């Protein structure tokens, strides 16, 4: 059973470009979480999605950031018009469906560098 | 609102010595508590977790942690440090069902030969 997959692992963008980060959850998992780790800091929650639904986006910046988790395909975190402050490691985690609390399994992360 | 405090952003121990990484949390409901380890340029790996039941939790690589409700703590220990334990360690809390994890700022563990 493959783990959580993220691609690309490293992404370099110039200021003003768009960044698209992809996350494929573990097989059978329908919950996806995105976290951001700024240099020398811990992980901060961004958004929680289930298939075709955003459940909690209270950690998302108000502008330029969006996320989706379509019925088919990976979850996408999109950052428009990137700025240097967006440089960070972005981690995706997934968990299985169900009402109870479940462990979140983390992907290897995408390290975004904005020049 | 939940929060996690890790005392000491850097901890240095000698190989073979006791490892103690501190974590205190605040939560309005019984929390689920986690310790993750992150090696350089890698993702997070779960070391151990507390959900319900026994308050002393054993994890991988010889680590264990004890949930102390009265002290709102979940400190991570290992009796004898190994060089391969050098990494960053994060404590996290999940407060409600299917919700986000709130992480501490992390503790960088250095193991000296």
CSV table of N, CA and C in Angstrom, one decimal, chain A residues 37-92:
chain,number,residue,atom,x,y,z
A,37,UNK,N,5.1,24.5,6.4
A,37,UNK,CA,6.2,24.7,7.4
A,37,UNK,C,7.1,25.7,6.9
A,38,UNK,N,7.1,26.9,7.5
A,38,UNK,CA,8.0,27.9,7.2
A,38,UNK,C,9.4,27.6,7.8
A,39,UNK,N,10.4,28.2,7.2
A,39,UNK,CA,11.8,27.9,7.8
A,39,UNK,C,11.9,28.1,9.3
A,40,UNK,N,12.4,27.1,9.9
A,40,UNK,CA,12.7,27.2,11.4
A,40,UNK,C,11.4,27.3,12.2
A,41,UNK,N,10.3,26.8,11.6
A,41,UNK,CA,9.0,26.8,12.4
A,41,UNK,C,8.4,25.5,12.3
A,42,UNK,N,7.3,25.3,13.1
A,42,UNK,CA,6.5,24.1,13.1
A,42,UNK,C,5.5,24.1,12.0
A,43,UNK,N,4.8,23.1,11.9
A,43,UNK,CA,3.8,23.0,10.8
A,43,UNK,C,2.5,23.7,11.2
A,44,UNK,N,1.9,24.4,10.3
A,44,UNK,CA,0.7,25.2,10.5
A,44,UNK,C,-0.4,24.6,9.6
A,45,UNK,N,-1.5,24.4,10.1
A,45,UNK,CA,-2.7,23.9,9.4
A,45,UNK,C,-3.1,24.9,8.3
A,46,UNK,N,-3.4,24.4,7.2
A,46,UNK,CA,-4.0,25.3,6.1
A,46,UNK,C,-5.4,25.0,5.8
A,47,UNK,N,-5.7,23.7,5.4
A,47,UNK,CA,-7.0,23.4,4.9
A,47,UNK,C,-7.2,21.9,5.1
A,48,UNK,N,-8.5,21.6,5.2
A,48,UNK,CA,-9.0,20.2,5.4
A,48,UNK,C,-10.1,20.0,4.4
A,49,UNK,N,-9.9,18.9,3.5
A,49,UNK,CA,-10.8,18.7,2.5
A,49,UNK,C,-11.3,17.2,2.5
A,50,UNK,N,-12.5,17.0,2.1
A,50,UNK,CA,-12.9,15.7,1.7
A,50,UNK,C,-13.3,15.7,0.3
A,51,UNK,N,-13.6,14.6,-0.3
A,51,UNK,CA,-13.9,14.5,-1.8
A,51,UNK,C,-14.9,15.6,-2.1
A,52,UNK,N,-14.5,16.5,-3.0
A,52,UNK,CA,-15.3,17.6,-3.6
A,52,UNK,C,-15.8,18.6,-2.5
A,53,UNK,N,-15.3,18.5,-1.3
A,53,UNK,CA,-15.8,19.5,-0.3
A,53,UNK,C,-14.6,20.1,0.5
A,54,UNK,N,-14.7,21.4,0.7
A,54,UNK,CA,-13.7,22.0,1.7
A,54,UNK,C,-14.4,22.0,3.0
A,55,UNK,N,-13.8,21.3,4.0
A,55,UNK,CA,-14.4,21.2,5.3
A,55,UNK,C,-14.0,22.3,6.2
A,56,UNK,N,-12.7,22.7,6.2
A,56,UNK,CA,-12.2,23.7,7.1
A,56,UNK,C,-11.0,24.4,6.4
A,57,UNK,N,-11.2,25.7,6.0
A,57,UNK,CA,-10.1,26.4,5.4
A,57,UNK,C,-9.7,27.6,6.2
A,58,UNK,N,-9.8,27.4,7.5
A,58,UNK,CA,-9.5,28.6,8.4
A,58,UNK,C,-8.1,28.9,8.5
A,59,UNK,N,-7.2,28.0,8.0
A,59,UNK,CA,-5.8,28.3,8.0
A,59,UNK,C,-5.2,28.8,6.7
A,60,UNK,N,-6.1,29.0,5.7
A,60,UNK,CA,-5.6,29.4,4.4
A,60,UNK,C,-5.5,31.0,4.4
A,61,UNK,N,-4.4,31.5,3.8
A,61,UNK,CA,-4.4,32.9,3.6
A,61,UNK,C,-5.6,33.3,2.7
A,62,UNK,N,-6.0,34.6,3.0
A,62,UNK,CA,-7.3,35.0,2.3
A,62,UNK,C,-7.2,35.2,0.9
A,63,UNK,N,-6.0,35.5,0.4
A,63,UNK,CA,-5.8,35.7,-1.1
A,63,UNK,C,-4.8,34.8,-1.6
A,64,UNK,N,-4.9,34.5,-2.9
A,64,UNK,CA,-3.9,33.8,-3.7
A,64,UNK,C,-3.8,32.3,-3.5
A,65,UNK,N,-4.4,31.8,-2.4
A,65,UNK,CA,-4.3,30.4,-2.1
A,65,UNK,C,-5.7,29.8,-2.3
A,66,UNK,N,-5.6,28.6,-2.9
A,66,UNK,CA,-6.9,27.8,-3.1
A,66,UNK,C,-6.5,26.3,-3.0
A,67,UNK,N,-7.5,25.5,-2.7
A,67,UNK,CA,-7.3,24.1,-2.6
A,67,UNK,C,-8.5,23.4,-3.2
A,68,UNK,N,-8.3,22.2,-3.7
A,68,UNK,CA,-9.4,21.4,-4.2
A,68,UNK,C,-9.1,19.9,-4.0
A,69,UNK,N,-10.1,19.1,-4.0
A,69,UNK,CA,-9.9,17.6,-3.9
A,69,UNK,C,-11.1,17.1,-4.7
A,70,UNK,N,-10.8,16.9,-6.0
A,70,UNK,CA,-11.9,16.5,-6.9
A,70,UNK,C,-12.3,15.0,-6.7
A,71,UNK,N,-13.4,14.7,-7.3
A,71,UNK,CA,-13.9,13.3,-7.2
A,71,UNK,C,-12.8,12.3,-7.7
A,72,UNK,N,-12.2,12.7,-8.8
A,72,UNK,CA,-11.1,11.9,-9.4
A,72,UNK,C,-9.8,12.6,-9.3
A,73,UNK,N,-8.8,12.0,-9.1
A,73,UNK,CA,-7.5,12.7,-9.1
A,73,UNK,C,-7.0,13.2,-7.8
A,74,UNK,N,-5.8,13.8,-7.8
A,74,UNK,CA,-5.2,14.2,-6.6
A,74,UNK,C,-5.8,15.5,-6.0
A,75,UNK,N,-5.5,15.8,-4.8
A,75,UNK,CA,-5.8,17.1,-4.3
A,75,UNK,C,-4.7,18.1,-4.8
A,76,UNK,N,-5.2,19.3,-5.0
A,76,UNK,CA,-4.3,20.4,-5.6
A,76,UNK,C,-4.3,21.6,-4.6
A,77,UNK,N,-3.1,22.0,-4.3
A,77,UNK,CA,-3.0,23.3,-3.6
A,77,UNK,C,-2.4,24.3,-4.6
A,78,UNK,N,-3.1,25.4,-4.8
A,78,UNK,CA,-2.7,26.3,-5.8
A,78,UNK,C,-2.3,27.6,-5.2
A,79,UNK,N,-1.2,28.2,-5.6
A,79,UNK,CA,-0.8,29.5,-5.1
A,79,UNK,C,-0.6,30.4,-6.3
A,80,UNK,N,-1.4,31.4,-6.4
A,80,UNK,CA,-1.2,32.3,-7.5
A,80,UNK,C,-0.3,33.5,-7.1
A,81,UNK,N,0.4,34.0,-8.1
A,81,UNK,CA,1.2,35.2,-8.0
A,81,UNK,C,2.1,35.1,-6.7
A,82,UNK,N,3.0,34.0,-6.7
A,82,UNK,CA,3.8,33.7,-5.6
A,82,UNK,C,4.7,34.9,-5.2
A,83,UNK,N,4.9,35.0,-3.9
A,83,UNK,CA,5.9,36.0,-3.4
A,83,UNK,C,6.9,35.2,-2.6
A,84,UNK,N,8.0,35.9,-2.2
A,84,UNK,CA,9.1,35.2,-1.5
A,84,UNK,C,8.7,34.6,-0.2
A,85,UNK,N,7.7,35.2,0.4
A,85,UNK,CA,7.2,34.7,1.7
A,85,UNK,C,6.5,33.4,1.6
A,86,UNK,N,6.2,33.0,0.4
A,86,UNK,CA,5.5,31.7,0.2
A,86,UNK,C,6.5,30.5,0.2
A,87,UNK,N,7.8,30.9,0.2
A,87,UNK,CA,8.8,29.8,0.2
A,87,UNK,C,8.7,29.0,1.5
A,88,UNK,N,8.5,27.7,1.4
A,88,UNK,CA,8.2,26.9,2.6
A,88,UNK,C,8.1,25.5,2.1
A,89,UNK,N,8.0,24.6,3.1
A,89,UNK,CA,7.7,23.2,2.8
A,89,UNK,C,6.2,23.0,3.0
A,90,UNK,N,5.5,22.4,2.0
A,90,UNK,CA,4.1,22.2,2.1
A,90,UNK,C,3.8,20.7,2.2
A,91,UNK,N,3.2,20.3,3.3
A,91,UNK,CA,2.9,18.9,3.5
A,91,UNK,C,1.5,18.6,3.4
A,92,UNK,N,1.2,17.4,2.8
A,92,UNK,CA,-0.1,16.9,2.7
A,92,UNK,C,-0.2,15.7,3.7
